[in-house]
Amino acid sequence: GSAGISIAETHDGQEIFRWHATAGDYAQHVGGTMPRAFSPCGTVLERNSAQLMTEPVRFYDYITKLCAPVCEVLLVPFYRGDTAVGTVWVVAHSPERRFDSEDLRLVTSLTQFAAAATHVLANLHALE
């Protein structure tokens, strides 16, 4: 499948998510954007919780423009301190692949590690 990190930003007066890291079939979309108010990532921030979405194209039709189908997506909030500022997401492009509680545990752990590493790096840069 694919995976990535989307961070909430404001660009040209528009609230968006920018894909800061991508891998798999969506690797070519690094730096791409999607609207914040009406996106799977926006739902995660609005609810402040992990979300599992099956066939999200039913609700977010612009997803059909991506290069590979989205059968299922698992999204976990990415925090800066106590504030959710983005998401870490994993996409299944095949209906045979479904996410389970172990996938959620793993993605949540990786997200927490990435947030902690980002915090440490920001503090190191502040000391320079």
GROMACS .gro file of N, CA and C in nm:
model
  384
    1GLY      N    1   0.082  -0.120   0.000
    1GLY     CA    2   0.000   0.000   0.000
    1GLY      C    3   0.085   0.124   0.000
    2SER      N    4   0.036   0.223   0.069
    2SER     CA    5   0.103   0.352   0.081
    2SER      C    6   0.096   0.400   0.225
    3ALA      N    7   0.184   0.494   0.258
    3ALA     CA    8   0.184   0.553   0.391
    3ALA      C    9   0.238   0.695   0.381
    4GLY      N   10   0.207   0.776   0.481
    4GLY     CA   11   0.258   0.912   0.479
    4GLY      C   12   0.226   0.990   0.604
    5ILE      N   13   0.275   1.113   0.603
    5ILE     CA   14   0.250   1.208   0.711
    5ILE      C   15   0.194   1.334   0.648
    6SER      N   16   0.079   1.378   0.697
    6SER     CA   17   0.016   1.501   0.651
    6SER      C   18   0.011   1.599   0.767
    7ILE      N   19   0.054   1.722   0.742
    7ILE     CA   20   0.055   1.825   0.845
    7ILE      C   21  -0.038   1.938   0.803
    8ALA      N   22  -0.117   1.989   0.899
    8ALA     CA   23  -0.208   2.100   0.873
    8ALA      C   24  -0.130   2.228   0.852
    9GLU      N   25  -0.167   2.304   0.749
    9GLU     CA   26  -0.101   2.430   0.716
    9GLU      C   27  -0.205   2.527   0.662
   10THR      N   28  -0.164   2.652   0.652
   10THR     CA   29  -0.241   2.752   0.578
   10THR      C   30  -0.154   2.796   0.462
   11HIS      N   31  -0.209   2.787   0.341
   11HIS     CA   32  -0.135   2.824   0.220
   11HIS      C   33  -0.226   2.910   0.133
   12ASP      N   34  -0.179   3.031   0.101
   12ASP     CA   35  -0.257   3.125   0.021
   12ASP      C   36  -0.397   3.145   0.078
   13GLY      N   37  -0.406   3.152   0.211
   13GLY     CA   38  -0.533   3.175   0.278
   13GLY      C   39  -0.622   3.052   0.290
   14GLN      N   40  -0.578   2.939   0.238
   14GLN     CA   41  -0.656   2.816   0.243
   14GLN      C   42  -0.600   2.722   0.350
   15GLU      N   43  -0.689   2.662   0.429
   15GLU     CA   44  -0.647   2.562   0.526
   15GLU      C   45  -0.637   2.428   0.456
   16ILE      N   46  -0.518   2.368   0.462
   16ILE     CA   47  -0.489   2.245   0.388
   16ILE      C   48  -0.412   2.146   0.475
   17PHE      N   49  -0.397   2.027   0.423
   17PHE     CA   50  -0.299   1.932   0.472
   17PHE      C   51  -0.197   1.914   0.361
   18ARG      N   52  -0.070   1.918   0.397
   18ARG     CA   53   0.037   1.892   0.300
   18ARG      C   54   0.101   1.758   0.334
   19TRP      N   55   0.122   1.677   0.232
   19TRP     CA   56   0.186   1.548   0.249
   19TRP      C   57   0.337   1.569   0.256
   20HIS      N   58   0.392   1.569   0.378
   20HIS     CA   59   0.535   1.594   0.399
   20HIS      C   60   0.621   1.471   0.379
   21ALA      N   61   0.561   1.355   0.389
   21ALA     CA   62   0.633   1.229   0.366
   21ALA      C   63   0.534   1.131   0.307
   22THR      N   64   0.576   1.061   0.203
   22THR     CA   65   0.491   0.959   0.143
   22THR      C   66   0.577   0.840   0.100
   23ALA      N   67   0.515   0.724   0.098
   23ALA     CA   68   0.586   0.603   0.056
   23ALA      C   69   0.487   0.512  -0.016
   24GLY      N   70   0.540   0.417  -0.089
   24GLY     CA   71   0.456   0.323  -0.161
   24GLY      C   72   0.400   0.385  -0.287
   25ASP      N   73   0.280   0.344  -0.325
   25ASP     CA   74   0.219   0.391  -0.448
   25ASP      C   75   0.197   0.542  -0.451
   26TYR      N   76   0.189   0.605  -0.334
   26TYR     CA   77   0.166   0.750  -0.329
   26TYR      C   78   0.294   0.831  -0.313
   27ALA      N   79   0.410   0.768  -0.325
   27ALA     CA   80   0.537   0.838  -0.306
   27ALA      C   81   0.549   0.959  -0.398
   28GLN      N   82   0.494   0.951  -0.517
   28GLN     CA   83   0.503   1.061  -0.612
   28GLN      C   84   0.424   1.185  -0.570
   29HIS      N   85   0.339   1.171  -0.469
   29HIS     CA   86   0.255   1.283  -0.425
   29HIS      C   87   0.315   1.363  -0.309
   30VAL      N   88   0.440   1.337  -0.274
   30VAL     CA   89   0.501   1.412  -0.164
   30VAL      C   90   0.493   1.561  -0.198
   31GLY      N   91   0.454   1.640  -0.099
   31GLY     CA   92   0.435   1.784  -0.120
   31GLY      C   93   0.296   1.819  -0.166
   32GLY      N   94   0.215   1.719  -0.201
   32GLY     CA   95   0.078   1.743  -0.245
   32GLY      C   96  -0.008   1.791  -0.130
   33THR      N   97  -0.125   1.842  -0.165
   33THR     CA   98  -0.215   1.896  -0.063
   33THR      C   99  -0.356   1.843  -0.081
   34MET      N  100  -0.434   1.859   0.026
   34MET     CA  101  -0.577   1.832   0.022
   34MET      C  102  -0.645   1.930   0.116
   35PRO      N  103  -0.773   1.959   0.095
   35PRO     CA  104  -0.842   2.055   0.182
   35PRO      C  105  -0.850   2.003   0.325
   36ARG      N  106  -0.834   2.094   0.421
   36ARG     CA  107  -0.838   2.052   0.561
   36ARG      C  108  -0.981   2.023   0.608
   37ALA      N  109  -1.075   2.107   0.569
   37ALA     CA  110  -1.211   2.096   0.623
   37ALA      C  111  -1.284   1.972   0.575
   38PHE      N  112  -1.248   1.923   0.458
   38PHE     CA  113  -1.323   1.811   0.401
   38PHE      C  114  -1.227   1.704   0.353
   39SER      N  115  -1.163   1.636   0.451
   39SER     CA  116  -1.066   1.533   0.417
   39SER      C  117  -1.061   1.430   0.530
   40PRO      N  118  -1.012   1.310   0.499
   40PRO     CA  119  -0.995   1.211   0.606
   40PRO      C  120  -0.907   1.265   0.720
   41CYS      N  121  -0.801   1.337   0.685
   41CYS     CA  122  -0.712   1.393   0.788
   41CYS      C  123  -0.786   1.495   0.874
   42GLY      N  124  -0.872   1.575   0.811
   42GLY     CA  125  -0.951   1.673   0.885
   42GLY      C  126  -1.044   1.607   0.984
   43THR      N  127  -1.101   1.493   0.947
   43THR     CA  128  -1.188   1.418   1.038
   43THR      C  129  -1.110   1.370   1.160
   44VAL      N  130  -0.986   1.327   1.139
   44VAL     CA  131  -0.902   1.283   1.251
   44VAL      C  132  -0.878   1.398   1.349
   45LEU      N  133  -0.843   1.516   1.297
   45LEU     CA  134  -0.818   1.629   1.386
   45LEU      C  135  -0.947   1.675   1.454
   46GLU      N  136  -1.056   1.676   1.379
   46GLU     CA  137  -1.185   1.716   1.437
   46GLU      C  138  -1.226   1.626   1.552
   47ARG      N  139  -1.205   1.497   1.536
   47ARG     CA  140  -1.245   1.400   1.640
   47ARG      C  141  -1.133   1.372   1.739
   48ASN      N  142  -1.012   1.417   1.707
   48ASN     CA  143  -0.895   1.397   1.793
   48ASN      C  144  -0.876   1.250   1.829
   49SER      N  145  -0.893   1.165   1.727
   49SER     CA  146  -0.876   1.022   1.750
   49SER      C  147  -0.842   0.952   1.619
   50ALA      N  148  -0.786   0.833   1.633
   50ALA     CA  149  -0.755   0.751   1.515
   50ALA      C  150  -0.885   0.716   1.444
   51GLN      N  151  -0.875   0.702   1.312
   51GLN     CA  152  -0.992   0.668   1.232
   51GLN      C  153  -0.956   0.558   1.133
   52LEU      N  154  -1.046   0.465   1.116
   52LEU     CA  155  -1.035   0.362   1.014
   52LEU      C  156  -1.150   0.385   0.916
   53MET      N  157  -1.117   0.407   0.790
   53MET     CA  158  -1.219   0.435   0.690
   53MET      C  159  -1.211   0.331   0.579
   54THR      N  160  -1.324   0.269   0.551
   54THR     CA  161  -1.335   0.174   0.442
   54THR      C  162  -1.403   0.245   0.325
   55GLU      N  163  -1.345   0.232   0.206
   55GLU     CA  164  -1.395   0.298   0.085
   55GLU      C  165  -1.421   0.447   0.109
   56PRO      N  166  -1.320   0.523   0.152
   56PRO     CA  167  -1.340   0.665   0.183
   56PRO      C  168  -1.381   0.749   0.063
   57VAL      N  169  -1.365   0.696  -0.059
   57VAL     CA  170  -1.404   0.771  -0.179
   57VAL      C  171  -1.554   0.801  -0.177
   58ARG      N  172  -1.631   0.725  -0.101
   58ARG     CA  173  -1.775   0.751  -0.089
   58ARG      C  174  -1.801   0.890  -0.031
   59PHE      N  175  -1.710   0.937   0.055
   59PHE     CA  176  -1.728   1.065   0.122
   59PHE      C  177  -1.634   1.173   0.069
   60TYR      N  178  -1.521   1.132   0.014
   60TYR     CA  179  -1.418   1.225  -0.034
   60TYR      C  180  -1.388   1.190  -0.179
   61ASP      N  181  -1.473   1.233  -0.272
   61ASP     CA  182  -1.462   1.188  -0.410
   61ASP      C  183  -1.335   1.233  -0.480
   62TYR      N  184  -1.268   1.339  -0.432
   62TYR     CA  185  -1.144   1.384  -0.495
   62TYR      C  186  -1.033   1.280  -0.482
   63ILE      N  187  -1.048   1.184  -0.392
   63ILE     CA  188  -0.949   1.078  -0.375
   63ILE      C  189  -0.935   0.996  -0.503
   64THR      N  190  -1.038   0.993  -0.585
   64THR     CA  191  -1.032   0.914  -0.709
   64THR      C  192  -0.923   0.965  -0.802
   65LYS      N  193  -0.875   1.087  -0.783
   65LYS     CA  194  -0.770   1.144  -0.868
   65LYS      C  195  -0.631   1.090  -0.835
   66LEU      N  196  -0.618   1.019  -0.724
   66LEU     CA  197  -0.489   0.962  -0.686
   66LEU      C  198  -0.457   0.844  -0.778
   67CYS      N  199  -0.331   0.806  -0.783
   67CYS     CA  200  -0.285   0.706  -0.880
   67CYS      C  201  -0.321   0.562  -0.845
   68ALA      N  202  -0.365   0.535  -0.724
   68ALA     CA  203  -0.401   0.399  -0.684
   68ALA      C  204  -0.529   0.406  -0.600
   69PRO      N  205  -0.612   0.304  -0.608
   69PRO     CA  206  -0.738   0.308  -0.532
   69PRO      C  207  -0.714   0.305  -0.382
   70VAL      N  208  -0.809   0.359  -0.308
   70VAL     CA  209  -0.805   0.358  -0.162
   70VAL      C  210  -0.919   0.268  -0.115
   71CYS      N  211  -0.886   0.147  -0.078
   71CYS     CA  212  -0.987   0.053  -0.028
   71CYS      C  213  -1.012   0.076   0.121
   72GLU      N  214  -0.903   0.101   0.194
   72GLU     CA  215  -0.913   0.126   0.337
   72GLU      C  216  -0.798   0.215   0.378
   73VAL      N  217  -0.824   0.305   0.474
   73VAL     CA  218  -0.718   0.392   0.524
   73VAL      C  219  -0.727   0.398   0.676
   74LEU      N  220  -0.610   0.388   0.739
   74LEU     CA  221  -0.597   0.400   0.884
   74LEU      C  222  -0.520   0.527   0.910
   75LEU      N  223  -0.579   0.618   0.989
   75LEU     CA  224  -0.518   0.747   1.017
   75LEU      C  225  -0.506   0.767   1.167
   76VAL      N  226  -0.391   0.816   1.212
   76VAL     CA  227  -0.364   0.839   1.354
   76VAL      C  228  -0.319   0.984   1.370
   77PRO      N  229  -0.370   1.057   1.471
   77PRO     CA  230  -0.328   1.195   1.490
   77PRO      C  231  -0.179   1.207   1.522
   78PHE      N  232  -0.117   1.309   1.465
   78PHE     CA  233   0.024   1.342   1.491
   78PHE      C  234   0.024   1.467   1.577
   79TYR      N  235   0.088   1.460   1.694
   79TYR     CA  236   0.083   1.569   1.792
   79TYR      C  237   0.213   1.647   1.798
   80ARG      N  238   0.200   1.775   1.821
   80ARG     CA  239   0.310   1.862   1.860
   80ARG      C  240   0.271   1.911   1.999
   81GLY      N  241   0.338   1.855   2.100
   81GLY     CA  242   0.295   1.880   2.238
   81GLY      C  243   0.160   1.813   2.259
   82ASP      N  244   0.062   1.891   2.305
   82ASP     CA  245  -0.072   1.838   2.329
   82ASP      C  246  -0.168   1.865   2.214
   83THR      N  247  -0.118   1.923   2.106
   83THR     CA  248  -0.204   1.964   1.995
   83THR      C  249  -0.185   1.874   1.874
   84ALA      N  250  -0.295   1.821   1.823
   84ALA     CA  251  -0.288   1.741   1.700
   84ALA      C  252  -0.267   1.838   1.583
   85VAL      N  253  -0.159   1.816   1.508
   85VAL     CA  254  -0.124   1.907   1.398
   85VAL      C  255  -0.125   1.836   1.263
   86GLY      N  256  -0.153   1.707   1.264
   86GLY     CA  257  -0.152   1.632   1.139
   86GLY      C  258  -0.187   1.487   1.164
   87THR      N  259  -0.157   1.406   1.063
   87THR     CA  260  -0.186   1.263   1.074
   87THR      C  261  -0.074   1.181   1.014
   88VAL      N  262  -0.063   1.060   1.064
   88VAL     CA  263   0.016   0.955   1.000
   88VAL      C  264  -0.088   0.859   0.946
   89TRP      N  265  -0.074   0.822   0.819
   89TRP     CA  266  -0.177   0.739   0.756
   89TRP      C  267  -0.114   0.624   0.678
   90VAL      N  268  -0.194   0.518   0.668
   90VAL     CA  269  -0.155   0.398   0.593
   90VAL      C  270  -0.276   0.360   0.507
   91VAL      N  271  -0.250   0.332   0.379
   91VAL     CA  272  -0.357   0.301   0.285
   91VAL      C  273  -0.343   0.158   0.234
   92ALA      N  274  -0.454   0.087   0.230
   92ALA     CA  275  -0.461  -0.043   0.164
   92ALA      C  276  -0.524  -0.020   0.027
   93HIS      N  277  -0.455  -0.061  -0.077
   93HIS     CA  278  -0.505  -0.042  -0.213
   93HIS      C  279  -0.582  -0.163  -0.263
   94SER      N  280  -0.580  -0.271  -0.190
   94SER     CA  281  -0.645  -0.395  -0.231
   94SER      C  282  -0.753  -0.432  -0.130
   95PRO      N  283  -0.869  -0.478  -0.178
   95PRO     CA  284  -0.975  -0.518  -0.085
   95PRO      C  285  -0.937  -0.641   0.000
   96GLU      N  286  -0.834  -0.713  -0.041
   96GLU     CA  287  -0.790  -0.830   0.037
   96GLU      C  288  -0.716  -0.789   0.163
   97ARG      N  289  -0.662  -0.667   0.165
   97ARG     CA  290  -0.585  -0.620   0.282
   97ARG      C  291  -0.676  -0.535   0.370
   98ARG      N  292  -0.694  -0.578   0.493
   98ARG     CA  293  -0.774  -0.502   0.589
   98ARG      C  294  -0.689  -0.477   0.713
   99PHE      N  295  -0.711  -0.363   0.776
   99PHE     CA  296  -0.636  -0.328   0.896
   99PHE      C  297  -0.704  -0.388   1.018
  100ASP      N  298  -0.623  -0.414   1.122
  100ASP     CA  299  -0.677  -0.469   1.246
  100ASP      C  300  -0.618  -0.394   1.365
  101SER      N  301  -0.649  -0.439   1.485
  101SER     CA  302  -0.606  -0.369   1.607
  101SER      C  303  -0.453  -0.367   1.620
  102GLU      N  304  -0.385  -0.468   1.570
  102GLU     CA  305  -0.239  -0.469   1.574
  102GLU      C  306  -0.182  -0.361   1.482
  103ASP      N  307  -0.243  -0.341   1.368
  103ASP     CA  308  -0.201  -0.233   1.278
  103ASP      C  309  -0.219  -0.098   1.347
  104LEU      N  310  -0.331  -0.079   1.414
  104LEU     CA  311  -0.356   0.046   1.487
  104LEU      C  312  -0.251   0.067   1.595
  105ARG      N  313  -0.219  -0.038   1.669
  105ARG     CA  314  -0.118  -0.027   1.776
  105ARG      C  315   0.017   0.012   1.717
  106LEU      N  316   0.054  -0.051   1.607
  106LEU     CA  317   0.184  -0.024   1.544
  106LEU      C  318   0.191   0.118   1.489
  107VAL      N  319   0.089   0.162   1.417
  107VAL     CA  320   0.090   0.297   1.360
  107VAL      C  321   0.087   0.401   1.472
  108THR      N  322   0.012   0.376   1.577
  108THR     CA  323   0.009   0.468   1.692
  108THR      C  324   0.147   0.478   1.756
  109SER      N  325   0.214   0.365   1.775
  109SER     CA  326   0.350   0.366   1.833
  109SER      C  327   0.448   0.443   1.745
  110LEU      N  328   0.442   0.419   1.615
  110LEU     CA  329   0.530   0.491   1.522
  110LEU      C  330   0.502   0.640   1.523
  111THR      N  331   0.375   0.676   1.532
  111THR     CA  332   0.338   0.817   1.535
  111THR      C  333   0.391   0.884   1.662
  112GLN      N  334   0.379   0.818   1.775
  112GLN     CA  335   0.431   0.873   1.900
  112GLN      C  336   0.582   0.887   1.895
  113PHE      N  337   0.649   0.790   1.837
  113PHE     CA  338   0.795   0.797   1.822
  113PHE      C  339   0.833   0.914   1.732
  114ALA      N  340   0.765   0.931   1.620
  114ALA     CA  341   0.795   1.040   1.527
  114ALA      C  342   0.771   1.176   1.593
  115ALA      N  343   0.665   1.188   1.671
  115ALA     CA  344   0.637   1.314   1.741
  115ALA      C  345   0.746   1.344   1.843
  116ALA      N  346   0.790   1.242   1.916
  116ALA     CA  347   0.897   1.262   2.015
  116ALA      C  348   1.027   1.300   1.945
  117ALA      N  349   1.060   1.234   1.835
  117ALA     CA  350   1.183   1.265   1.761
  117ALA      C  351   1.178   1.407   1.707
  118THR      N  352   1.064   1.449   1.656
  118THR     CA  353   1.048   1.586   1.605
  118THR      C  354   1.070   1.687   1.717
  119HIS      N  355   1.018   1.658   1.835
  119HIS     CA  356   1.035   1.746   1.950
  119HIS      C  357   1.182   1.758   1.990
  120VAL      N  358   1.251   1.646   1.995
  120VAL     CA  359   1.394   1.646   2.029
  120VAL      C  360   1.473   1.725   1.926
  121LEU      N  361   1.448   1.703   1.798
  121LEU     CA  362   1.520   1.775   1.693
  121LEU      C  363   1.493   1.925   1.699
  122ALA      N  364   1.369   1.963   1.727
  122ALA     CA  365   1.337   2.107   1.738
  122ALA      C  366   1.414   2.170   1.854
  123ASN      N  367   1.424   2.099   1.966
  123ASN     CA  368   1.500   2.150   2.080
  123ASN      C  369   1.649   2.161   2.049
  124LEU      N  370   1.703   2.065   1.975
  124LEU     CA  371   1.845   2.070   1.937
  124LEU      C  372   1.872   2.190   1.846
  125HIS      N  373   1.783   2.215   1.751
  125HIS     CA  374   1.800   2.329   1.661
  125HIS      C  375   1.788   2.460   1.735
  126ALA      N  376   1.706   2.464   1.840
  126ALA     CA  377   1.690   2.586   1.919
  126ALA      C  378   1.817   2.619   1.997
  127LEU      N  379   1.896   2.516   2.030
  127LEU     CA  380   2.020   2.537   2.104
  127LEU      C  381   2.134   2.588   2.016
  128GLU      N  382   2.122   2.569   1.886
  128GLU     CA  383   2.231   2.608   1.795
  128GLU      C  384   2.241   2.758   1.778
   0.00000   0.00000   0.00000
